[in-house]
Coordinates of N, CA, C and O in Angstrom, one line a residue:
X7 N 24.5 -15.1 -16.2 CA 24.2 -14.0 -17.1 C 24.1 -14.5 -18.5 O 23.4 -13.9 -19.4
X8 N 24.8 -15.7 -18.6 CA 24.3 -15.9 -20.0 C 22.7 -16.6 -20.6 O 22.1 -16.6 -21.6
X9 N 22.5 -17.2 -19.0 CA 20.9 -17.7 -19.1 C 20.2 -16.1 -19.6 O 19.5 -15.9 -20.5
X10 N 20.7 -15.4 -18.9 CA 19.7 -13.7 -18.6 C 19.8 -13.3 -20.1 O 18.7 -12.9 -20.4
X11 N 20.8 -13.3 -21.3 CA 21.3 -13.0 -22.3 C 20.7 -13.8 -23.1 O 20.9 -13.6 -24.3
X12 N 20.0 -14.9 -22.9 CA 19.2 -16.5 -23.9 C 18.0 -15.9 -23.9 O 17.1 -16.3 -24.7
X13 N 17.7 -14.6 -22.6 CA 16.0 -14.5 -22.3 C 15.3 -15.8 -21.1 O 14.3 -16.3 -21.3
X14 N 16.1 -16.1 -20.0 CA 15.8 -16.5 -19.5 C 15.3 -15.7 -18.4 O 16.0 -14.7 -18.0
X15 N 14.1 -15.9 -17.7 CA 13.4 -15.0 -17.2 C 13.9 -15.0 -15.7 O 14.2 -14.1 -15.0
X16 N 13.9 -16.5 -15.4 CA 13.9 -17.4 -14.4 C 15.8 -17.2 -13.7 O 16.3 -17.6 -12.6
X17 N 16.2 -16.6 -14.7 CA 18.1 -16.2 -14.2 C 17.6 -14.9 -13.7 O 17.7 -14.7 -12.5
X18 N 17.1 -13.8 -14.3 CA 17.2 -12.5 -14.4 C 16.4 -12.7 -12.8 O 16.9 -11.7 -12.2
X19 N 15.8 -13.2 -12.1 CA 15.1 -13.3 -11.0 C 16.2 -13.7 -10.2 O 16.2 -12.9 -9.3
X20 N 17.2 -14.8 -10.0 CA 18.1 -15.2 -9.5 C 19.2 -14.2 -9.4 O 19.6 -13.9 -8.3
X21 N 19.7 -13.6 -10.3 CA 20.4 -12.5 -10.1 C 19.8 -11.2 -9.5 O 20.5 -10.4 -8.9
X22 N 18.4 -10.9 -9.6 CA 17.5 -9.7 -8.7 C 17.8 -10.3 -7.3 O 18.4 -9.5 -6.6
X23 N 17.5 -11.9 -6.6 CA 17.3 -12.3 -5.2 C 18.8 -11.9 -4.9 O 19.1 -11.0 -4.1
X24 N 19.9 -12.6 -5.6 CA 21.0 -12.2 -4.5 C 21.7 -10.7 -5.1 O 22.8 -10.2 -4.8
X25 N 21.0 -10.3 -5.7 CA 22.3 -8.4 -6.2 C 21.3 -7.3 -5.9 O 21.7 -6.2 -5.7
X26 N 19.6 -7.7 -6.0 CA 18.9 -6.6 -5.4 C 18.8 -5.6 -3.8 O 18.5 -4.5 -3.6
X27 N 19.0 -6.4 -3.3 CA 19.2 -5.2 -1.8 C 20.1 -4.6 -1.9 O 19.9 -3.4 -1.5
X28 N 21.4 -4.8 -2.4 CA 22.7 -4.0 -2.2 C 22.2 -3.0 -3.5 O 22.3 -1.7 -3.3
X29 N 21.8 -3.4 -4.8 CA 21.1 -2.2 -5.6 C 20.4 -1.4 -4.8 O 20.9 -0.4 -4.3
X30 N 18.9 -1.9 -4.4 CA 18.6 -0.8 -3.6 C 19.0 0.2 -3.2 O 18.5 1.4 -3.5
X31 N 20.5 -0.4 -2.0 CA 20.6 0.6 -1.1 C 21.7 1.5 -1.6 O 21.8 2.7 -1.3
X32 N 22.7 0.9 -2.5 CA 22.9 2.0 -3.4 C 21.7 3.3 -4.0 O 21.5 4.5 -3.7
X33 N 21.3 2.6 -4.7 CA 20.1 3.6 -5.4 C 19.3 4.9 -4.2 O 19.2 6.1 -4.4
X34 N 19.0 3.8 -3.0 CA 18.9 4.9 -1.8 C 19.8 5.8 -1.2 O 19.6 6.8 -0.6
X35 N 20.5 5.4 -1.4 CA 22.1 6.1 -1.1 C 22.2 7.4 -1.6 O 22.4 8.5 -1.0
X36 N 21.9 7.2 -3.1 CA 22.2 8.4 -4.0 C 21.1 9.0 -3.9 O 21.4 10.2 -3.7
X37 N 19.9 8.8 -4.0 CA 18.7 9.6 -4.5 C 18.1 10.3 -3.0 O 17.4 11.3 -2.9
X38 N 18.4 9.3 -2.1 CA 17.7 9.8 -0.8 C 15.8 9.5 -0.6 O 15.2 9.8 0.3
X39 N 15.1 8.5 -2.5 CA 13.8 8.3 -2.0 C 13.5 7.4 -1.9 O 14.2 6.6 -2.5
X40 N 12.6 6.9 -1.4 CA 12.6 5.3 -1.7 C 11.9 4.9 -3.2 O 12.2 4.0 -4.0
X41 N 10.8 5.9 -3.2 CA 9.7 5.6 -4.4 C 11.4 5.7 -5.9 O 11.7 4.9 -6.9
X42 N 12.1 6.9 -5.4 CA 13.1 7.3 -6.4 C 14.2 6.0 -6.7 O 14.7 6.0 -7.8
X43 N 14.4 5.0 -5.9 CA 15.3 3.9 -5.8 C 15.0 2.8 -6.6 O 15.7 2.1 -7.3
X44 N 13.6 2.8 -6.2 CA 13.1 1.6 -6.3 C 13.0 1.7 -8.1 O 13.5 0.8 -8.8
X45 N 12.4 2.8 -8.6 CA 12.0 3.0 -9.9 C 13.7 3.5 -10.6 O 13.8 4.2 -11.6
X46 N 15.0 3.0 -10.0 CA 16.1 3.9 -10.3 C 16.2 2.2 -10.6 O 16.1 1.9 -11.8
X47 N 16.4 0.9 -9.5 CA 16.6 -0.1 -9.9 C 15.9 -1.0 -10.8 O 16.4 -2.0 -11.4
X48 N 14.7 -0.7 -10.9 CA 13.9 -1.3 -11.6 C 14.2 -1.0 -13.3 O 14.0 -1.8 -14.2
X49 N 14.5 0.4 -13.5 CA 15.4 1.1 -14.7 C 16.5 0.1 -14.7 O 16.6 -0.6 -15.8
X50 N 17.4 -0.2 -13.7 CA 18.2 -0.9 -13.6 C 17.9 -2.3 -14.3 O 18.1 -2.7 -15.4
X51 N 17.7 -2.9 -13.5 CA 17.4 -4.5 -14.4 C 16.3 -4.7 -15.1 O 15.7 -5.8 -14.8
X52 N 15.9 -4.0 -15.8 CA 15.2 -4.0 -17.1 C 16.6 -3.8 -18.1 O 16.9 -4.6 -18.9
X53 N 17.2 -2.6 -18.0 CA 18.3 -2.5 -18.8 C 19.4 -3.9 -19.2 O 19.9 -4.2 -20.3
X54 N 19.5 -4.7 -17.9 CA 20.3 -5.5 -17.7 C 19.5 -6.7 -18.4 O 20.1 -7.3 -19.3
X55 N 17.9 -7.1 -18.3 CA 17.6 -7.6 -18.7 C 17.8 -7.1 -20.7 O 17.6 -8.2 -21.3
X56 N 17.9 -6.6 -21.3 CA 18.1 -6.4 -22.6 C 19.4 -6.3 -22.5 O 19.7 -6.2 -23.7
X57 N 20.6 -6.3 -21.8 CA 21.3 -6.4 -22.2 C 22.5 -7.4 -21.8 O 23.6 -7.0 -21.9
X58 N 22.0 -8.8 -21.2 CA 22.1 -9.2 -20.4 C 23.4 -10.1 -21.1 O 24.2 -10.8 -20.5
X59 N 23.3 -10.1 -22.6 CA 24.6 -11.0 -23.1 C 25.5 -10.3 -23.3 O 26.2 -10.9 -24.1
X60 N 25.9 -9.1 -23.0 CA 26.6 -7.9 -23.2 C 27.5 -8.3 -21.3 O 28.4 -7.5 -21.1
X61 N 27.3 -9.2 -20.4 CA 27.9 -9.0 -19.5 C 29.4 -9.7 -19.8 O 29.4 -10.9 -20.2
X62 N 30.5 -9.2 -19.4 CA 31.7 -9.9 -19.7 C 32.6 -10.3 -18.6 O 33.3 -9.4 -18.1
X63 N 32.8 -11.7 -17.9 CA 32.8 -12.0 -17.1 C 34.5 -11.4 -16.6 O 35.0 -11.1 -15.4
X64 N 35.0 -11.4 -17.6 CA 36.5 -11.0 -17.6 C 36.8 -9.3 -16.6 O 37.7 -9.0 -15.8
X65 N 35.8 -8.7 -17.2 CA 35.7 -7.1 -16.9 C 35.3 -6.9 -15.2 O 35.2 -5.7 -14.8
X66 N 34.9 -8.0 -14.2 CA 34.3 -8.2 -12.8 C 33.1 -8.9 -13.2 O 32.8 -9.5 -14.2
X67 N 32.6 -8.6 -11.9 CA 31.3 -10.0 -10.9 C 30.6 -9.2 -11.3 O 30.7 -8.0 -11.6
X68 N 29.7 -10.2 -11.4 CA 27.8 -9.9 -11.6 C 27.8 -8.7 -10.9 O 28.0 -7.7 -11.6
X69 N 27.6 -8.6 -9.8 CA 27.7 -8.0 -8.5 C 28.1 -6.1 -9.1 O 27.3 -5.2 -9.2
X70 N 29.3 -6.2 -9.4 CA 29.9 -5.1 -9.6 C 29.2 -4.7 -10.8 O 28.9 -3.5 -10.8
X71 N 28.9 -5.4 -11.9 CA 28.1 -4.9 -13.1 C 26.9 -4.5 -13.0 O 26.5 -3.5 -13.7
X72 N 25.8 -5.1 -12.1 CA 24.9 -4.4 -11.3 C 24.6 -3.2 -10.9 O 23.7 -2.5 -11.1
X73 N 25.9 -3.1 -9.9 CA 25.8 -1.7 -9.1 C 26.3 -0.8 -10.3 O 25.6 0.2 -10.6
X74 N 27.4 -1.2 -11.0 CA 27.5 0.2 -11.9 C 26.4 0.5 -12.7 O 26.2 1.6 -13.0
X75 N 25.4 -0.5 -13.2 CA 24.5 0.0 -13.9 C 23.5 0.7 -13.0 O 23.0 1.8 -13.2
X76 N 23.2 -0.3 -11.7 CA 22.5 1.0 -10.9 C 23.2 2.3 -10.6 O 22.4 3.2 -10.2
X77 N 24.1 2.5 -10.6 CA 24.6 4.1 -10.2 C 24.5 4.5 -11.5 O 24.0 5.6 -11.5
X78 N 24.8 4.1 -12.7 CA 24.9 5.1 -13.9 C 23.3 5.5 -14.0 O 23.1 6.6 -14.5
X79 N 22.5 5.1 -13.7 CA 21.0 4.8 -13.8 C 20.3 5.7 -12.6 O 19.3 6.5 -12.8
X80 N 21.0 5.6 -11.4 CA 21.0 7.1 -10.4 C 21.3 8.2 -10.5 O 20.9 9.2 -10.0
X81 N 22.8 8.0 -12.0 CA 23.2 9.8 -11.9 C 22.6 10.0 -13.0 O 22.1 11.1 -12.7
X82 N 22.2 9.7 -14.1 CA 21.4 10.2 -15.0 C 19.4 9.9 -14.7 O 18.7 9.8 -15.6
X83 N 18.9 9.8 -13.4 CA 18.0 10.4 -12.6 C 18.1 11.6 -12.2 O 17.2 12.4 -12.4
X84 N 19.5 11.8 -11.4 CA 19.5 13.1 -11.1 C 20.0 14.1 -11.8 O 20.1 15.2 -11.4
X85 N 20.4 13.7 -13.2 CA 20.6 14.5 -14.4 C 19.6 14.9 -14.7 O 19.7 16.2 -14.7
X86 N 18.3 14.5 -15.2 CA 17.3 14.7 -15.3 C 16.6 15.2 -14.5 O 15.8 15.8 -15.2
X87 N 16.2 15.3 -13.3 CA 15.8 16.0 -12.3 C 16.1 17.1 -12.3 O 15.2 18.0 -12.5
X88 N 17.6 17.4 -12.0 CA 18.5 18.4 -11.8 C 18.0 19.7 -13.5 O 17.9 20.9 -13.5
X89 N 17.8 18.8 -14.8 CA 17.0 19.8 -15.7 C 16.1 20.5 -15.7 O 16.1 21.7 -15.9
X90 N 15.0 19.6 -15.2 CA 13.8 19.7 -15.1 C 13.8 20.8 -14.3 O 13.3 21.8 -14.8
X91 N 14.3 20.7 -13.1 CA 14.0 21.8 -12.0 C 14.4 23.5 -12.7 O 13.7 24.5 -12.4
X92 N 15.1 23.4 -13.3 CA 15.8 24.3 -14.3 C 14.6 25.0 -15.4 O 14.6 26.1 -15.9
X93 N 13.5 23.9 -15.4 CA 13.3 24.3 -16.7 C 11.7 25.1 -15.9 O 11.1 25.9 -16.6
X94 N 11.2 24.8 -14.4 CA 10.2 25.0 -13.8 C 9.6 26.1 -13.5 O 8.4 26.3 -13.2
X95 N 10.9 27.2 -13.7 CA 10.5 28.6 -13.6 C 9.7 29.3 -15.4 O 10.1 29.4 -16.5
X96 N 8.8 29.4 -14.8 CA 8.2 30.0 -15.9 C 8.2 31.8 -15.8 O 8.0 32.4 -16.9
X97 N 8.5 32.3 -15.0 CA 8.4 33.9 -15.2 C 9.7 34.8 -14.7 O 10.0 35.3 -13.7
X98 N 10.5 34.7 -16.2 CA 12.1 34.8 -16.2 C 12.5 35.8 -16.0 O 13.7 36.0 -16.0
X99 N 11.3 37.0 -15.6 CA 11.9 38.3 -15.0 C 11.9 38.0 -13.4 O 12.8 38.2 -12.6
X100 N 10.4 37.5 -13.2 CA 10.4 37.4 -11.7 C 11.5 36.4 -11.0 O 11.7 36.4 -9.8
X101 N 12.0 35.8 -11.7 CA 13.3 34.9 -11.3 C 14.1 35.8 -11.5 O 14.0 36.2 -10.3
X102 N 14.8 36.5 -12.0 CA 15.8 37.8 -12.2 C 15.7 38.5 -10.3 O 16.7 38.6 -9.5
X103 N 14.2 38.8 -10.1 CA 14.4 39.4 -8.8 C 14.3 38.9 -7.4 O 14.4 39.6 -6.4
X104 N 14.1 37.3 -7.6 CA 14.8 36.5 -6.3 C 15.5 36.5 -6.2 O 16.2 35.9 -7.0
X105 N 16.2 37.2 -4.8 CA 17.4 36.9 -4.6 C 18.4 35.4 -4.5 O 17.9 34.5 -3.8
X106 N 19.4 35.3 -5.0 CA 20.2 34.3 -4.5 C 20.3 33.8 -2.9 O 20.5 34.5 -1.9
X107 N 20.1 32.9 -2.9 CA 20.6 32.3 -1.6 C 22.0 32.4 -0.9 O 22.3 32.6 0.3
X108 N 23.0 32.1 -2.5 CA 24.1 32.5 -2.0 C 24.6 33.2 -2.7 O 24.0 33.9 -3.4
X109 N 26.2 33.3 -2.8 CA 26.9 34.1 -3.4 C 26.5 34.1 -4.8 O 26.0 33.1 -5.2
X110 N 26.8 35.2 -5.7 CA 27.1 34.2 -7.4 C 28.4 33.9 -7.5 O 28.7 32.9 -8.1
X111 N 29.6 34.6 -6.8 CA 31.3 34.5 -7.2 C 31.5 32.9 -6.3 O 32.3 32.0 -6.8
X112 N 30.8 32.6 -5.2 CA 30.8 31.6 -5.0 C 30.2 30.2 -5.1 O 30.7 29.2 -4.7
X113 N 28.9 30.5 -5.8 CA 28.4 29.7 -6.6 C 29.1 29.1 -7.7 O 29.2 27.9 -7.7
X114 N 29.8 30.2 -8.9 CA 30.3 30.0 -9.8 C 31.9 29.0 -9.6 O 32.3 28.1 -10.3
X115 N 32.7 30.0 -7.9 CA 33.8 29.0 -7.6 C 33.3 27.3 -7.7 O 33.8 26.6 -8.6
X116 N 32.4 27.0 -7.0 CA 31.8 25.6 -6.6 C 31.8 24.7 -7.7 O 32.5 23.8 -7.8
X117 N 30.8 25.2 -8.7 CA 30.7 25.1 -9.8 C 31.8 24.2 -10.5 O 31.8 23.0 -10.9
X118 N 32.8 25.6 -10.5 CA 34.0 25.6 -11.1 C 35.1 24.0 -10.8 O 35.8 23.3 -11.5
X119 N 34.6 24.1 -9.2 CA 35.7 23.1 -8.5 C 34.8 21.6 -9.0 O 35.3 20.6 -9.3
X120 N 33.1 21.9 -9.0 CA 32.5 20.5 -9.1 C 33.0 19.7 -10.5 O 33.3 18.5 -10.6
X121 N 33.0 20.7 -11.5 CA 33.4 20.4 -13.3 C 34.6 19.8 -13.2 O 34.9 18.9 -13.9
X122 N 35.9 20.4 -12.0 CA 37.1 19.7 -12.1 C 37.2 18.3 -12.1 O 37.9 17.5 -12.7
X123 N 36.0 18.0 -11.0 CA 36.4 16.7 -10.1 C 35.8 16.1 -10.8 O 36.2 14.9 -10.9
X124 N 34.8 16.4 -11.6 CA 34.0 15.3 -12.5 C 34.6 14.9 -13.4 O 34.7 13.7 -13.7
X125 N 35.4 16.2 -14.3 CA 36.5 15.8 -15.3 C 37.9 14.7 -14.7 O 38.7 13.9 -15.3
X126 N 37.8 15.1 -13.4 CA 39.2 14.6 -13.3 C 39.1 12.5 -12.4 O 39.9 11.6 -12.0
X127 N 37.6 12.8 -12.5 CA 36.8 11.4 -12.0 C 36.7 10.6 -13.5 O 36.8 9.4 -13.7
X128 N 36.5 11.1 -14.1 CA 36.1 10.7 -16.0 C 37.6 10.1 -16.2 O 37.7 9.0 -16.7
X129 N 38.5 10.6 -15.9 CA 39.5 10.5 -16.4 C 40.4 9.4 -15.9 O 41.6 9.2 -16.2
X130 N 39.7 8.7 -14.9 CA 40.5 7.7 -14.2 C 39.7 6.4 -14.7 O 38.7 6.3 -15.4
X131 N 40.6 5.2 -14.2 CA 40.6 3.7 -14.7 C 39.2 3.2 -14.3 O 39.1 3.2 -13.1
X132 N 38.0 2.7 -14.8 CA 36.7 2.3 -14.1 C 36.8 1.8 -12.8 O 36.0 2.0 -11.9
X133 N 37.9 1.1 -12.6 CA 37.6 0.1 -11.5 C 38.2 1.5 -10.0 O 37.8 1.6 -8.8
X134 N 39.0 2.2 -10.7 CA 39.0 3.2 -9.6 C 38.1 4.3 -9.2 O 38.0 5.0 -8.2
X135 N 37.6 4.3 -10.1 CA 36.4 5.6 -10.7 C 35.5 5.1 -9.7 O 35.1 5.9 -8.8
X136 N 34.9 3.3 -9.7 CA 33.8 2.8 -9.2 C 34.3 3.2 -7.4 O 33.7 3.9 -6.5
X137 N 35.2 2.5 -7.4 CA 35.5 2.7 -5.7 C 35.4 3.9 -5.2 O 35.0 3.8 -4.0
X138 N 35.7 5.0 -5.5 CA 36.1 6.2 -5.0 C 34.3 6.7 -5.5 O 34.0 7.6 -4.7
X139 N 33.4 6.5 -6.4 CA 32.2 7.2 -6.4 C 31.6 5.9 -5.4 O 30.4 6.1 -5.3
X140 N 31.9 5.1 -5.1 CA 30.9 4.3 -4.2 C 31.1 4.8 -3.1 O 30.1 5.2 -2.5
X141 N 32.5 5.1 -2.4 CA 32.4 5.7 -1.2 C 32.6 7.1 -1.4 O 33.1 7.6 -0.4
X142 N 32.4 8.0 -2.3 CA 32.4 9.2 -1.5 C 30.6 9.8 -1.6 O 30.0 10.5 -0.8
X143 N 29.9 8.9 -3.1 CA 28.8 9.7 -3.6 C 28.0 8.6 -3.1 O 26.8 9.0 -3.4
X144 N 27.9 7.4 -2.4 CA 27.5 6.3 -2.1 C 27.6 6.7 -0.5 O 26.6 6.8 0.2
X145 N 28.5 6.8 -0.3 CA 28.4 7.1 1.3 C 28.6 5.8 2.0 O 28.2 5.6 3.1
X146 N 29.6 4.6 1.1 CA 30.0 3.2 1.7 C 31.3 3.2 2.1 O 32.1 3.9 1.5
X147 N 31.7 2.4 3.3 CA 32.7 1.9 3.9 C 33.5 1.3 2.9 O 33.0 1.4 1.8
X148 N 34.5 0.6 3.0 CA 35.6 0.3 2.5 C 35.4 -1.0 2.4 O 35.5 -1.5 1.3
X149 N 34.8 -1.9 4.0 CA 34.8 -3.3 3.6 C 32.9 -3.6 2.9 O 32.7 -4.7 2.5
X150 N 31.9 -2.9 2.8 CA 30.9 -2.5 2.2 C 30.9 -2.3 1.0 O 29.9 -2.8 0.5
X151 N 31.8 -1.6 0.2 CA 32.4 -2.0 -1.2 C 33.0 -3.3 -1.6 O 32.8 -4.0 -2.6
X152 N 33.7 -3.4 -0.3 CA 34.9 -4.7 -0.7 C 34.0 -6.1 -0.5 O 34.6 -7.2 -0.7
X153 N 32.7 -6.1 -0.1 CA 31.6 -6.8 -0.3 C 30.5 -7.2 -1.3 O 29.9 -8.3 -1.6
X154 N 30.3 -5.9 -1.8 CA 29.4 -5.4 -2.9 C 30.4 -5.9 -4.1 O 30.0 -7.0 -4.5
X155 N 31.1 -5.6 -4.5 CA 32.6 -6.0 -5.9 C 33.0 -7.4 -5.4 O 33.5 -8.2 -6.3
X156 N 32.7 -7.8 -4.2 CA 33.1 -9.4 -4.2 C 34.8 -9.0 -4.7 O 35.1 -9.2 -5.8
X157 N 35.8 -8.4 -3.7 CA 36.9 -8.1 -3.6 C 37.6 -7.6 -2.2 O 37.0 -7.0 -1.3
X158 N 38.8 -8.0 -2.3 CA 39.7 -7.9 -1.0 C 39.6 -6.3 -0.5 O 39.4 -5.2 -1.1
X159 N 39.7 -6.6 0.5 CA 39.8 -5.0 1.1 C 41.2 -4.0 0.8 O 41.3 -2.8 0.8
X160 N 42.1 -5.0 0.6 CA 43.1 -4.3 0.5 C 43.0 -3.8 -0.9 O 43.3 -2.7 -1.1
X161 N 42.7 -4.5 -1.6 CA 42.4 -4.7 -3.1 C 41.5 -2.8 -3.4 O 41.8 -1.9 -4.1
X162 N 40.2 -2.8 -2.3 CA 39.6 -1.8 -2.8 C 40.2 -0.7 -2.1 O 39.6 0.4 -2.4
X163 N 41.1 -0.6 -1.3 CA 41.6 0.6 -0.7 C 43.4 1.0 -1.7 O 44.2 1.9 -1.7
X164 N 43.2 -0.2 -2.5 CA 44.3 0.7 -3.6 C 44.0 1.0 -4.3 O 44.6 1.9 -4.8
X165 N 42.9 0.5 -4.9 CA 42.1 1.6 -5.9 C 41.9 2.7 -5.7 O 42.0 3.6 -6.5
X166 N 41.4 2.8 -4.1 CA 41.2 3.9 -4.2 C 42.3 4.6 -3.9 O 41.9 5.7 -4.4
X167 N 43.2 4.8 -3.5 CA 44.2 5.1 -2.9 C 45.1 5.8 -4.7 O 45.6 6.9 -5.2
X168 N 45.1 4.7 -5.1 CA 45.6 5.5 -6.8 C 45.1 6.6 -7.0 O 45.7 7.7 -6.9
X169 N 43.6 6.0 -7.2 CA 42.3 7.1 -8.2 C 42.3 8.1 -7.4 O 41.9 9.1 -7.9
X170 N 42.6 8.2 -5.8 CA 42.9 9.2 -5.3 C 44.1 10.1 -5.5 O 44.2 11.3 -5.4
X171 N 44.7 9.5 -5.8 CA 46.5 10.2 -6.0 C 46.2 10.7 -7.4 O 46.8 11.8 -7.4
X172 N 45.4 10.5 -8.7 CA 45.6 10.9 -9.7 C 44.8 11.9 -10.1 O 45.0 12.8 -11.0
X173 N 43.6 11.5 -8.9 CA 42.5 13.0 -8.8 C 43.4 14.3 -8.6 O 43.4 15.2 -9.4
X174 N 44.2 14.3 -7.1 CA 45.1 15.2 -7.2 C 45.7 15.5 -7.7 O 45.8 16.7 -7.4
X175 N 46.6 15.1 -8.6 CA 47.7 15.2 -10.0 C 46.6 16.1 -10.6 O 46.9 17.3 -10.7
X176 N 45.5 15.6 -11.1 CA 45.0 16.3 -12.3 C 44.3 17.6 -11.8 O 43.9 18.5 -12.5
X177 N 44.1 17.7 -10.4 CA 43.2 18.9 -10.0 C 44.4 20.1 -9.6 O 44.1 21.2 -9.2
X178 N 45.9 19.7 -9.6 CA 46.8 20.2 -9.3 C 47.2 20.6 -7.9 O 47.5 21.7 -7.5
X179 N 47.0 19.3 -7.3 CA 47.2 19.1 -5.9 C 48.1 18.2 -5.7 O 47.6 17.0 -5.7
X180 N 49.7 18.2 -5.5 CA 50.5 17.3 -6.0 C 51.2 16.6 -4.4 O 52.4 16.3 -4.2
X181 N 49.9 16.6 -3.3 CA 49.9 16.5 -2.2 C 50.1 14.7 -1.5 O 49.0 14.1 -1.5
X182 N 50.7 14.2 -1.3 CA 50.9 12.8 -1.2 C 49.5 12.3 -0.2 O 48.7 12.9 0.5
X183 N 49.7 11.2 -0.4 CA 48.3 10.2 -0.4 C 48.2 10.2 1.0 O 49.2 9.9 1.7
X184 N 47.2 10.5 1.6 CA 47.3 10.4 3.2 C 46.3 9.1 3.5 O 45.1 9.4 3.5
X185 N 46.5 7.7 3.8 CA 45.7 6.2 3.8 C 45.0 6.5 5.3 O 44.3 5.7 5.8

């Protein structure tokens, strides 16, 4: 990384050969396209490429700084998306009289519960935040993280196992940890 941080073109390619497929398939994971993944990673290490002396070896592996930049890089895709689609209706009465699909009181619950978990995901330690959105918004196994982080399995099932216990605490579920 510090070659990648000098402007070395020829590292930033060595770190694509061995951290790009597992980007990918994160990136696929989350977005569900491929055209969407591909242009989600490639966002990705472009970023990484400018900021490539900004990596600190202290903080985790190449590996794990990768993926978090591809996932932050996936949910602000689907932040943007998720606008856009918002913004596509042009005729704001005739939207007034499509009906909902579903409830609004339950809509609004959903909502309600999605803003907790986000706040109460914000609010935990990165390295638990990472484990617990790789496997629930990622859709990865335990030893599939514990591969990707270049970390013990037991190692990522206490993370998550915390960041899980504190989710609860803060969502006011003061229900003990079921492993």
């Amino acid at each position: 990384m510090r070659l990648v941080g000098e402007g070395e073109a020829r590292a930033l390619e060595v770190i694509f050969d061995r951290h790009g497929a597992v980007a990918f398939s994160l990136a696929y994971r989350m977005c569900g396209r491929r055209a969407g993944a591909e242009d989600i990673v490639q966002d990705a290490f472009l970023s990484l490429w400018r900021a490539g002396g900004r990596y600190d070896r202290a903080r985790g592996s190449v590996r794990s700084w990768v993926l978090s930049v591809v996932h932050n890089r996936a949910v602000d895709a689907f932040r943007r998306e998720t606008v856009a689609a918002g913004r596509d209706v042009l005729d704001d009465e005739g939207a007034t009289r499509v009906p909902s699909p579903e409830r609004t009181d339950a809509e609004v619950e959903r909502r309600d519960d999605a803003t907790r978990v986000r706040e109460a995901l914000v609010g935990l330690p990165p390295e638990q935040r990472q484990v617990i959105e790789l496997a629930y918004f990622g859709g990865f196994t335990h030893a599939e993280i514990s591969n990707m982080l270049s970390l013990p399995a037991g190692t990522v099932k206490g993370r998550m196992r915390l960041g899980l216990s504190k989710m609860r605490i803060a969502l006011g579920e003061r229900h003990a940890v079921v492993p």
